[in-house]
Amino acid sequence: MNLKFDESVAVNYKSASQKIRVMSESWLVNNLFCPCCGNIHIDKMKNNLPVADIHCENCGEIFELKSKKNFIGSKIVDGAYHTMIERITGNLNPQLFIMGYSENLFVKDLIFVPKFFFSVDIIERRKPLSENARRAGWIGCNILYDKIPEQGKINIIRDGKEIEIETILNWYNKTKKLQTPDLNLRGWMLDILNCINKIKSETFSLQDVYKFSDFLKSKHCSNYNIEAKIRQQLQFLRDKGFIEFIGRGKYRKVI
């Protein structure tokens, strides 16, 4: 895999952001396999489609690419806020690639985020553009990358090093067990995963997770039995193989 951008594909563009978009998309379709099915080639979709940039002809999955110079950070700038919310609530959002590239145009990091790790909660509404702007009143959004559980960030390239295809496909197939079209259940599952990830030790107790009750109540105001919901989600994550019950209210992280 050649990690260097091909600068020749962007010679006809003047805008720096356009150059990066063209070079990063070109790099992706010329170097990357499909992380969902292992197909050795993915393709660029027609320009100006509202949903995604890239697709796999084998499995039919569609992908969007977001690129950032150097570190990915905690937020990723995305498009129109209302469009993004409609995608998520309609279960129409694409799979996501997030790329970090260096000053000298080498791919440093490439992370694959499956679409079922998206919830409304990770989308931040930006301020409307001022009345003097060309698109006055337009409202964009940010993807709050740091709110996506680590289990949903599948490394393809990390610190300039490629991860084995088999490892990526196995990880994706494991995370697919968490897929649900129910946005409320998805939100709870992602929140509980984030809480478990904040517990530093490999093993933890039910009481350790109960300590996040106030935080969970602030996010799920209509639920008046938070502890029962926590137990339900722990059972779900246990059944899907993400945690292991070891007895007497104790659990062990599996991944």
XYZ file of N, CA and C in Angstrom:
765
model
N 0.845 -1.197 0.000
C 0.000 0.000 0.000
C 0.881 1.248 0.000
N 0.706 2.117 -0.982
C 1.463 3.358 -1.081
C 0.755 4.433 -0.260
N 1.380 4.911 0.801
C 0.731 5.848 1.709
C 0.839 7.308 1.267
N 1.485 7.569 0.159
C 1.653 8.944 -0.326
C 0.501 9.330 -1.261
N -0.039 10.543 -1.042
C -1.051 11.072 -1.955
C -0.450 11.280 -3.345
N -1.270 11.096 -4.364
C -0.876 11.406 -5.735
C -1.288 12.857 -6.019
N -0.324 13.762 -5.994
C -0.626 15.185 -6.157
C -1.074 15.531 -7.575
N -0.754 14.686 -8.537
C -1.090 14.987 -9.928
C -2.598 15.009 -10.171
N -3.366 14.310 -9.341
C -4.825 14.246 -9.565
C -5.509 15.552 -9.194
N -4.785 16.454 -8.500
C -5.404 17.695 -8.018
C -4.825 18.953 -8.659
N -4.081 18.786 -9.754
C -3.406 19.941 -10.350
C -4.387 20.972 -10.909
N -5.586 20.573 -11.241
C -6.558 21.507 -11.829
C -7.433 22.203 -10.783
N -7.124 21.974 -9.512
C -7.913 22.593 -8.443
C -7.092 23.689 -7.768
N -7.751 24.771 -7.382
C -7.066 25.895 -6.748
C -7.212 25.874 -5.228
N -8.395 25.519 -4.754
C -8.662 25.507 -3.322
C -7.886 24.387 -2.640
N -7.251 24.717 -1.509
C -6.496 23.713 -0.760
C -7.415 22.590 -0.276
N -8.620 22.942 0.178
C -9.549 21.924 0.673
C -10.013 21.003 -0.456
N -10.206 21.573 -1.652
C -10.590 20.755 -2.798
C -9.463 19.814 -3.202
N -8.239 20.319 -3.159
C -7.087 19.478 -3.490
C -7.006 18.270 -2.555
N -7.168 18.532 -1.263
C -7.106 17.450 -0.281
C -8.249 16.460 -0.507
N -9.436 16.965 -0.779
C -10.582 16.077 -1.006
C -10.302 15.142 -2.185
N -9.829 15.714 -3.284
C -9.577 14.919 -4.487
C -8.442 13.918 -4.258
N -7.359 14.364 -3.624
C -6.217 13.472 -3.406
C -6.555 12.350 -2.429
N -7.279 12.684 -1.354
C -7.594 11.657 -0.357
C -8.576 10.627 -0.910
N -9.580 11.079 -1.664
C -10.532 10.139 -2.269
C -9.843 9.263 -3.312
N -8.955 9.870 -4.097
C -8.214 9.104 -5.093
C -7.336 8.052 -4.421
N -6.691 8.450 -3.326
C -5.857 7.491 -2.598
C -6.701 6.315 -2.104
N -7.882 6.616 -1.575
C -8.724 5.577 -1.002
C -9.142 4.540 -2.042
N -9.641 5.019 -3.185
C -10.145 4.061 -4.182
C -9.011 3.294 -4.873
N -7.805 3.832 -4.823
C -6.681 3.150 -5.471
C -5.896 2.233 -4.539
N -6.170 2.328 -3.249
C -5.361 1.569 -2.295
C -6.143 0.684 -1.335
N -7.426 0.975 -1.154
C -8.125 0.327 -0.059
C -9.099 -0.753 -0.502
N -9.239 -1.755 0.336
C -10.227 -2.827 0.194
C -11.489 -2.438 0.975
N -12.537 -3.211 0.817
C -13.759 -2.964 1.583
C -13.606 -3.597 2.971
N -13.712 -2.820 4.039
C -13.545 -3.375 5.387
C -14.766 -4.151 5.868
N -15.841 -4.154 5.071
C -17.048 -4.894 5.457
C -17.052 -6.309 4.904
N -16.579 -6.487 3.658
C -16.643 -7.812 3.038
C -15.288 -8.318 2.561
N -14.272 -7.448 2.532
C -12.940 -7.861 2.087
C -12.714 -7.729 0.598
N -13.715 -7.219 -0.150
C -13.536 -6.985 -1.589
C -12.287 -6.134 -1.812
N -11.442 -6.537 -2.743
C -10.141 -5.876 -2.889
C -10.232 -4.488 -3.504
N -11.414 -4.095 -3.991
C -11.525 -2.802 -4.656
C -12.824 -2.108 -4.277
N -12.736 -0.826 -3.972
C -13.918 0.006 -3.775
C -13.882 1.130 -4.805
N -15.034 1.710 -5.118
C -15.141 2.644 -6.232
C -15.689 3.997 -5.805
N -15.324 4.997 -6.586
C -15.864 6.349 -6.392
C -17.272 6.405 -6.970
N -18.177 7.022 -6.210
C -19.526 7.213 -6.721
C -19.580 8.480 -7.563
N -20.676 8.672 -8.252
C -20.839 9.875 -9.057
C -20.838 11.111 -8.165
N -20.325 12.215 -8.689
C -20.245 13.454 -7.924
C -21.619 13.967 -7.543
N -21.642 14.698 -6.416
C -22.831 15.412 -5.942
C -23.961 14.518 -5.445
N -23.654 13.257 -5.167
C -24.657 12.442 -4.510
C -24.743 12.866 -3.049
N -25.950 12.942 -2.466
C -26.105 13.531 -1.140
C -25.656 12.651 0.011
N -25.451 11.347 -0.211
C -25.228 10.456 0.916
C -23.765 10.085 1.115
N -23.049 9.744 0.066
C -21.713 9.192 0.288
C -20.788 9.437 -0.889
N -19.514 9.088 -0.697
C -18.478 9.301 -1.693
C -18.105 8.019 -2.436
N -18.126 6.887 -1.726
C -17.496 5.661 -2.208
C -18.421 4.478 -1.926
N -18.332 3.441 -2.769
C -19.161 2.270 -2.522
C -18.412 1.000 -2.894
N -18.928 -0.124 -2.388
C -18.391 -1.440 -2.707
C -19.430 -2.166 -3.550
N -19.053 -2.558 -4.746
C -19.985 -3.247 -5.636
C -20.316 -4.650 -5.146
N -19.439 -5.234 -4.361
C -19.657 -6.603 -3.900
C -20.742 -6.697 -2.826
N -20.623 -5.884 -1.770
C -21.581 -5.976 -0.660
C -22.602 -4.849 -0.660
N -22.395 -3.817 -1.501
C -23.346 -2.727 -1.600
C -23.202 -1.650 -0.553
N -22.232 -1.779 0.362
C -22.052 -0.756 1.388
C -21.513 0.530 0.767
N -21.958 1.656 1.340
C -21.486 2.957 0.889
C -20.697 3.631 2.005
N -19.750 4.468 1.613
C -18.807 5.043 2.559
C -18.655 6.548 2.313
N -18.363 7.234 3.389
C -18.017 8.650 3.319
C -16.615 8.806 3.892
N -15.855 9.735 3.366
C -14.485 9.977 3.834
C -14.356 11.384 4.391
N -13.781 11.484 5.580
C -13.439 12.766 6.181
C -11.939 12.764 6.463
N -11.267 13.846 6.096
C -9.815 13.922 6.247
C -9.419 15.118 7.107
N -8.368 14.936 7.909
C -7.831 16.017 8.735
C -6.308 15.972 8.701
N -5.720 17.139 8.695
C -4.256 17.207 8.720
C -3.756 16.868 10.126
N -2.731 16.043 10.180
C -2.084 15.633 11.422
C -3.046 14.854 12.313
N -3.422 15.391 13.483
C -4.215 14.626 14.440
C -5.709 14.749 14.151
N -6.408 13.645 14.354
C -7.844 13.642 14.111
C -8.569 14.492 15.145
N -8.135 14.444 16.393
C -8.719 15.296 17.424
C -10.072 14.787 17.908
N -10.834 15.681 18.557
C -12.095 15.285 19.192
C -13.314 15.558 18.324
N -13.160 16.414 17.280
C -14.288 16.771 16.423
C -13.902 16.673 14.956
N -14.894 16.343 14.145
C -14.690 16.292 12.696
C -15.793 17.100 12.043
N -15.412 18.072 11.248
C -16.390 18.932 10.582
C -17.148 18.132 9.533
N -18.473 18.254 9.547
C -19.299 17.545 8.580
C -20.195 18.555 7.869
N -21.185 18.078 7.147
C -22.042 18.927 6.325
C -23.225 19.501 7.079
N -24.362 19.569 6.408
C -25.556 20.187 6.979
C -26.066 19.392 8.174
N -26.380 20.103 9.251
C -26.828 19.459 10.486
C -28.111 18.656 10.276
N -29.120 19.285 9.670
C -30.415 18.621 9.532
C -30.324 17.398 8.613
N -29.474 17.470 7.598
C -29.278 16.322 6.710
C -28.661 15.161 7.469
N -27.669 15.463 8.314
C -27.010 14.429 9.094
C -27.990 13.768 10.063
N -28.810 14.566 10.727
C -29.786 14.014 11.666
C -30.803 13.140 10.931
N -31.220 13.576 9.751
C -32.162 12.768 8.953
C -31.547 11.430 8.559
N -30.258 11.449 8.222
C -29.577 10.200 7.854
C -29.581 9.219 9.027
N -29.223 9.724 10.194
C -29.103 8.843 11.356
C -30.471 8.327 11.788
N -31.447 9.209 11.891
C -32.772 8.785 12.352
C -33.479 7.914 11.316
N -33.081 8.031 10.067
C -33.653 7.193 9.022
C -32.808 5.974 8.717
N -31.737 5.770 9.527
C -30.807 4.659 9.312
C -30.268 4.638 7.880
N -29.971 5.845 7.358
C -29.462 5.975 5.996
C -28.023 6.486 5.961
N -27.431 6.656 7.142
C -26.079 7.191 7.149
C -25.089 6.168 6.608
N -24.063 6.636 5.885
C -23.073 5.712 5.326
C -22.050 5.271 6.374
N -21.272 4.272 6.017
C -20.105 3.925 6.816
C -19.114 5.090 6.701
N -18.218 5.226 7.668
C -17.337 6.391 7.692
C -15.865 5.995 7.765
N -15.065 6.590 6.869
C -13.615 6.544 6.968
C -13.146 7.900 7.500
N -12.228 7.860 8.452
C -11.610 9.085 8.962
C -10.111 8.969 8.738
N -9.562 9.931 8.002
C -8.154 9.884 7.622
C -7.386 11.041 8.254
N -6.242 10.719 8.801
C -5.299 11.734 9.245
C -4.085 11.701 8.330
N -3.714 12.850 7.783
C -2.583 12.886 6.849
C -1.546 13.902 7.324
N -0.313 13.732 6.891
C 0.796 14.569 7.343
C 0.981 15.792 6.443
N 1.850 16.670 6.881
C 2.158 17.881 6.117
C 2.696 17.539 4.735
N 3.454 16.461 4.651
C 4.039 16.070 3.357
C 3.148 15.084 2.600
N 1.848 15.053 2.982
C 0.806 14.334 2.234
C 0.978 12.821 2.235
N 1.318 12.286 3.392
C 1.308 10.852 3.621
C 0.139 10.510 4.546
N -0.484 9.368 4.313
C -1.545 8.911 5.202
C -0.917 8.409 6.499
N -1.298 9.030 7.619
C -0.775 8.627 8.923
C -1.713 7.648 9.616
N -3.006 7.955 9.561
C -4.010 7.139 10.236
C -5.236 7.011 9.346
N -5.834 5.843 9.377
C -7.110 5.638 8.701
C -7.969 4.774 9.613
N -9.114 5.309 9.999
C -10.005 4.633 10.924
C -11.350 4.432 10.254
N -11.901 3.260 10.431
C -13.208 2.912 9.899
C -14.214 2.891 11.043
N -15.275 3.709 10.924
C -16.337 3.747 11.932
C -17.613 3.183 11.313
N -18.063 1.992 11.745
C -19.305 1.439 11.203
C -20.496 2.351 11.493
N -21.455 2.363 10.579
C -22.586 3.292 10.679
C -23.441 3.070 11.909
N -23.419 1.855 12.463
C -24.257 1.579 13.634
C -23.624 2.067 14.934
N -22.504 2.775 14.842
C -21.939 3.453 16.005
C -22.298 4.939 16.010
N -23.207 5.323 15.116
C -23.659 6.708 15.074
C -24.984 6.849 15.808
N -25.090 7.890 16.608
C -26.345 8.264 17.246
C -26.471 9.781 17.154
N -27.664 10.278 17.385
C -27.891 11.731 17.339
C -26.983 12.447 18.331
N -26.663 11.774 19.410
C -25.879 12.377 20.485
C -24.466 12.766 20.062
N -23.920 12.120 19.046
C -22.542 12.437 18.658
C -22.488 13.512 17.570
N -23.635 14.086 17.224
C -23.678 15.146 16.220
C -23.897 16.489 16.912
N -22.970 17.395 16.706
C -23.027 18.719 17.328
C -23.494 19.765 16.315
N -24.501 20.505 16.678
C -25.041 21.569 15.818
C -24.144 22.800 15.891
N -23.699 23.262 14.745
C -22.894 24.477 14.709
C -23.797 25.707 14.597
N -23.245 26.857 14.860
C -24.006 28.104 14.758
C -24.362 28.385 13.296
N -25.537 28.963 13.041
C -25.895 29.326 11.665
C -24.897 30.329 11.091
N -24.675 30.269 9.790
C -23.810 31.255 9.151
C -24.442 32.637 9.256
N -23.596 33.646 9.348
C -24.085 35.012 9.533
C -24.870 35.486 8.309
N -25.629 36.538 8.508
C -26.450 37.072 7.420
C -25.619 37.634 6.277
N -24.329 37.872 6.538
C -23.444 38.374 5.486
C -22.772 37.260 4.685
N -22.951 36.035 5.139
C -22.322 34.902 4.451
C -23.072 34.577 3.168
N -22.372 33.926 2.247
C -22.998 33.555 0.970
C -24.179 32.617 1.191
N -24.044 31.720 2.163
C -25.157 30.820 2.510
C -25.711 31.197 3.878
N -26.180 32.413 3.989
C -26.663 32.943 5.269
C -27.707 32.019 5.887
N -27.519 31.747 7.188
C -28.466 30.918 7.913
C -28.208 29.429 7.838
N -27.286 29.011 6.964
C -26.998 27.585 6.815
C -26.397 27.051 8.111
N -26.809 25.842 8.520
C -26.363 25.255 9.787
C -25.587 23.971 9.514
N -24.343 23.978 9.889
C -23.507 22.800 9.733
C -23.436 21.997 11.019
N -22.580 20.964 11.015
C -22.457 20.143 12.210
C -21.044 19.599 12.352
N -20.752 19.106 13.530
C -19.509 18.403 13.820
C -19.833 16.991 14.279
N -19.009 16.039 13.888
C -19.081 14.694 14.457
C -18.183 14.687 15.690
N -18.749 14.369 16.840
C -17.979 14.346 18.085
C -17.263 12.994 18.183
N -16.098 12.977 17.602
C -15.331 11.730 17.473
C -15.023 11.106 18.831
N -14.786 11.935 19.830
C -14.425 11.403 21.140
C -15.603 10.754 21.859
N -16.820 10.920 21.344
C -17.987 10.271 21.943
C -18.288 8.909 21.322
N -17.566 8.559 20.274
C -17.729 7.239 19.664
C -16.931 6.241 20.495
N -17.551 5.156 20.980
C -16.797 4.173 21.769
C -15.602 3.625 20.997
N -14.546 3.289 21.716
C -13.340 2.768 21.085
C -13.625 1.505 20.266
N -14.629 0.744 20.677
C -14.969 -0.478 19.941
C -15.435 -0.182 18.522
N -15.875 1.047 18.288
C -16.362 1.441 16.965
C -15.335 2.172 16.128
N -14.086 2.190 16.572
C -13.006 2.837 15.824
C -12.029 1.749 15.376
N -12.231 1.292 14.160
C -11.450 0.158 13.644
C -10.249 0.685 12.860
N -9.068 0.456 13.386
C -7.852 0.946 12.740
C -7.542 0.150 11.478
N -7.321 0.894 10.394
C -6.842 0.295 9.144
C -5.366 0.648 8.941
N -5.039 1.906 9.229
C -3.647 2.371 9.285
C -3.483 3.109 10.602
N -2.439 2.786 11.334
C -2.186 3.445 12.620
C -0.728 3.856 12.694
N -0.517 5.150 12.867
C 0.850 5.695 12.926
C 1.683 5.266 11.717
N 1.048 5.283 10.538
C 1.749 4.971 9.307
C 1.968 3.494 9.053
N 1.371 2.625 9.872
C 1.542 1.181 9.701
C 0.196 0.531 9.391
N 0.213 -0.364 8.414
C -1.009 -1.056 8.001
C -1.376 -2.162 8.988
N -2.693 -2.305 9.218
C -3.208 -3.405 10.015
C -3.619 -4.524 9.063
N -3.429 -5.756 9.472
C -3.745 -6.901 8.616
C -5.243 -6.923 8.273
N -5.537 -7.256 7.022
C -6.916 -7.293 6.537
C -7.773 -8.221 7.388
N -7.248 -9.379 7.719
C -8.014 -10.358 8.499
C -8.417 -9.788 9.855
N -7.517 -9.044 10.482
C -7.811 -8.424 11.774
C -8.954 -7.423 11.643
N -8.924 -6.635 10.586
C -9.958 -5.623 10.357
C -11.311 -6.269 10.112
N -11.352 -7.282 9.250
C -12.611 -7.955 8.939
C -13.178 -8.663 10.163
N -12.318 -9.295 10.951
C -12.783 -9.967 12.166
C -13.369 -8.970 13.157
N -12.715 -7.816 13.269
C -13.197 -6.790 14.198
C -14.549 -6.251 13.744
N -14.683 -6.000 12.444
C -15.956 -5.502 11.932
C -17.069 -6.529 12.153
N -16.789 -7.792 11.864
C -17.800 -8.831 12.039
C -18.213 -8.968 13.498
N -17.284 -8.726 14.400
C -17.632 -8.767 15.827
C -18.519 -7.582 16.195
N -18.158 -6.389 15.723
C -18.953 -5.206 16.077
C -20.337 -5.243 15.440
N -20.490 -5.971 14.329
C -21.801 -6.077 13.687
C -22.849 -6.681 14.615
N -22.407 -7.420 15.613
C -23.338 -8.006 16.573
C -24.066 -6.924 17.375
N -23.509 -5.727 17.394
C -24.114 -4.622 18.142
C -25.114 -3.834 17.304
N -25.258 -4.167 16.044
C -26.098 -3.394 15.141
C -27.566 -3.507 15.534
N -28.242 -2.357 15.613
C -29.678 -2.321 15.859
C -30.261 -1.086 15.190
N -31.437 -1.207 14.561
C -32.078 -0.040 13.955
C -32.799 0.834 14.980
N -32.953 0.317 16.206
C -33.644 1.063 17.267
C -32.690 2.105 17.838
N -32.943 3.374 17.557
C -32.019 4.439 17.959
C -31.931 4.602 19.468
N -33.027 4.346 20.176
C -33.000 4.449 21.635
C -32.096 3.377 22.227
N -32.257 2.143 21.758
C -31.401 1.063 22.243
C -29.945 1.295 21.843
N -29.744 1.806 20.638
C -28.377 2.095 20.188
C -27.733 3.152 21.080
N -28.488 4.195 21.407
C -27.963 5.244 22.275
C -27.563 4.709 23.638
N -28.417 3.855 24.217
C -28.097 3.249 25.509
C -26.852 2.371 25.403
N -26.782 1.560 24.375
C -25.655 0.658 24.221
C -24.341 1.430 24.094
N -24.343 2.495 23.297
C -23.136 3.298 23.118
C -22.746 3.997 24.415
N -23.742 4.491 25.151
C -23.456 5.155 26.424
C -22.850 4.190 27.434
N -23.403 2.983 27.526
C -22.873 2.009 28.476
C -21.472 1.569 28.074
N -21.234 1.400 26.780
C -19.884 1.080 26.321
C -18.888 2.163 26.727
N -19.272 3.422 26.553
C -18.393 4.527 26.934
C -18.135 4.531 28.438
N -19.159 4.213 29.225
C -18.978 4.150 30.681
C -18.001 3.038 31.051
N -18.172 1.869 30.461
C -17.271 0.752 30.739
C -15.843 1.107 30.333
N -15.692 1.784 29.211
C -14.354 2.157 28.737
C -13.659 3.131 29.684
N -14.436 3.887 30.437
C -13.847 4.842 31.387
C -13.346 4.166 32.654
N -13.791 2.934 32.887
C -13.302 2.176 34.040
C -11.916 1.635 33.686
N -10.923 1.978 34.455
C -9.537 1.709 34.071
C -9.150 0.234 34.157
N -9.705 -0.487 35.081
C -9.291 -1.881 35.264
C -9.980 -2.805 34.263
N -9.382 -3.959 34.028
C -9.942 -4.935 33.096
C -11.228 -5.535 33.644
N -11.281 -5.739 34.954
C -12.494 -6.251 35.584
C -13.213 -5.098 36.281
N -14.520 -5.226 36.395
C -15.313 -4.176 37.045
C -16.564 -4.799 37.634
N -17.207 -4.060 38.502
C -18.411 -4.552 39.169
C -19.636 -3.801 38.674
N -20.788 -4.363 38.990
C -22.041 -3.688 38.684
C -22.089 -2.334 39.370
N -21.570 -2.260 40.585
C -21.553 -0.996 41.329
C -20.686 0.054 40.635
N -19.626 -0.395 39.988
C -18.773 0.542 39.238
C -19.569 1.227 38.134
N -20.439 0.466 37.472
C -21.239 1.041 36.392
C -22.373 1.897 36.966
N -22.915 1.501 38.114
C -23.961 2.302 38.762
C -23.470 3.722 39.082
N -22.164 3.888 39.238
C -21.610 5.217 39.540
C -21.866 6.223 38.415
N -22.199 5.713 37.235
C -22.488 6.591 36.098
C -23.987 6.907 36.001
N -24.765 6.536 37.012
C -26.227 6.689 36.944
C -26.655 8.126 36.716
N -26.029 9.068 37.409
C -26.417 10.472 37.233
C -26.133 10.950 35.817
N -24.990 10.559 35.291
C -24.651 10.909 33.910
C -25.669 10.328 32.938
N -26.026 9.066 33.129
C -26.981 8.409 32.236
C -28.375 9.010 32.376
N -28.747 9.383 33.599
C -30.047 10.010 33.820
C -30.121 11.349 33.101
N -29.012 12.088 33.049
C -29.007 13.387 32.377
C -29.199 13.231 30.871
N -28.849 12.072 30.330
C -28.973 11.838 28.892
C -30.277 11.143 28.524
N -30.849 10.434 29.487
C -32.079 9.671 29.237
C -33.115 10.069 30.285
N -33.570 11.305 30.168
C -34.409 11.907 31.208
C -35.740 11.196 31.399
N -36.236 10.545 30.367
C -37.550 9.907 30.463
C -37.489 8.533 31.125
N -36.279 8.038 31.399
C -36.142 6.730 32.028
C -35.982 6.907 33.543
N -36.870 6.272 34.298
C -36.858 6.439 35.757
C -36.331 5.197 36.475
N -35.792 4.270 35.729
C -35.220 3.070 36.339
C -33.856 2.794 35.700
N -32.937 3.714 35.965
C -31.629 3.695 35.325
C -30.859 2.411 35.639
N -30.893 1.966 36.880
C -30.108 0.789 37.249
C -30.594 -0.461 36.536
N -31.913 -0.583 36.354
C -32.446 -1.724 35.605
C -31.988 -1.682 34.151
N -31.930 -0.473 33.594
C -31.474 -0.319 32.210
C -29.996 -0.664 32.086
N -29.218 -0.280 33.091
C -27.798 -0.635 33.091
C -27.638 -2.151 33.075
N -28.385 -2.842 33.927
C -28.287 -4.312 33.983
C -28.690 -4.927 32.641
N -29.735 -4.364 32.029
C -30.186 -4.866 30.726
C -29.097 -4.737 29.678
N -28.432 -3.583 29.649
C -27.394 -3.349 28.649
C -26.142 -4.184 28.911
N -25.821 -4.406 30.176
C -24.687 -5.280 30.494
C -24.966 -6.708 30.029
N -26.206 -7.144 30.193
C -26.570 -8.476 29.703
C -26.469 -8.541 28.182
N -26.904 -7.462 27.514
C -26.809 -7.401 26.055
C -25.351 -7.494 25.609
N -24.476 -6.707 26.227
C -23.055 -6.704 25.857
C -22.394 -8.038 26.200
N -22.864 -8.683 27.277
C -22.358 -10.016 27.614
C -22.771 -11.031 26.541
N -24.034 -10.984 26.155
C -24.536 -11.927 25.151
C -23.841 -11.752 23.801
N -23.412 -10.527 23.498
C -22.748 -10.247 22.226
C -21.237 -10.475 22.289
N -20.730 -10.837 23.485
C -19.324 -11.183 23.598
C -18.381 -10.024 23.835
N -18.895 -8.893 24.324
C -18.037 -7.728 24.556
C -17.593 -7.617 26.009
N -18.334 -8.253 26.896
C -17.916 -8.384 28.286
C -18.234 -9.807 28.731
N -17.593 -10.233 29.823
C -17.804 -11.581 30.344
C -18.244 -11.467 31.799
N -19.303 -12.170 32.165
C -19.749 -12.198 33.558
C -18.930 -13.249 34.300
N -18.271 -12.849 35.388
C -17.405 -13.770 36.119
C -17.939 -14.095 37.503
N -19.171 -13.644 37.796
C -19.822 -14.023 39.045
C -19.814 -12.939 40.098
N -20.852 -13.004 40.987
C -20.965 -12.092 42.127
C -20.906 -10.621 41.710
N -21.650 -10.297 40.644
C -21.728 -8.911 40.202
C -20.474 -8.384 39.553
N -19.583 -9.283 39.132
C -18.316 -8.878 38.523
C -18.286 -9.232 37.057
N -17.607 -8.358 36.278
C -17.489 -8.542 34.837
C -16.041 -8.350 34.413
N -15.722 -8.894 33.246
C -14.396 -8.696 32.661
C -14.561 -8.175 31.236
N -13.781 -7.181 30.872
C -13.796 -6.671 29.503
C -13.186 -7.718 28.575
N -13.858 -7.982 27.469
C -13.340 -8.947 26.507
C -12.515 -8.249 25.448
N -12.940 -7.036 25.026
C -12.175 -6.269 24.056
C -12.032 -4.842 24.556
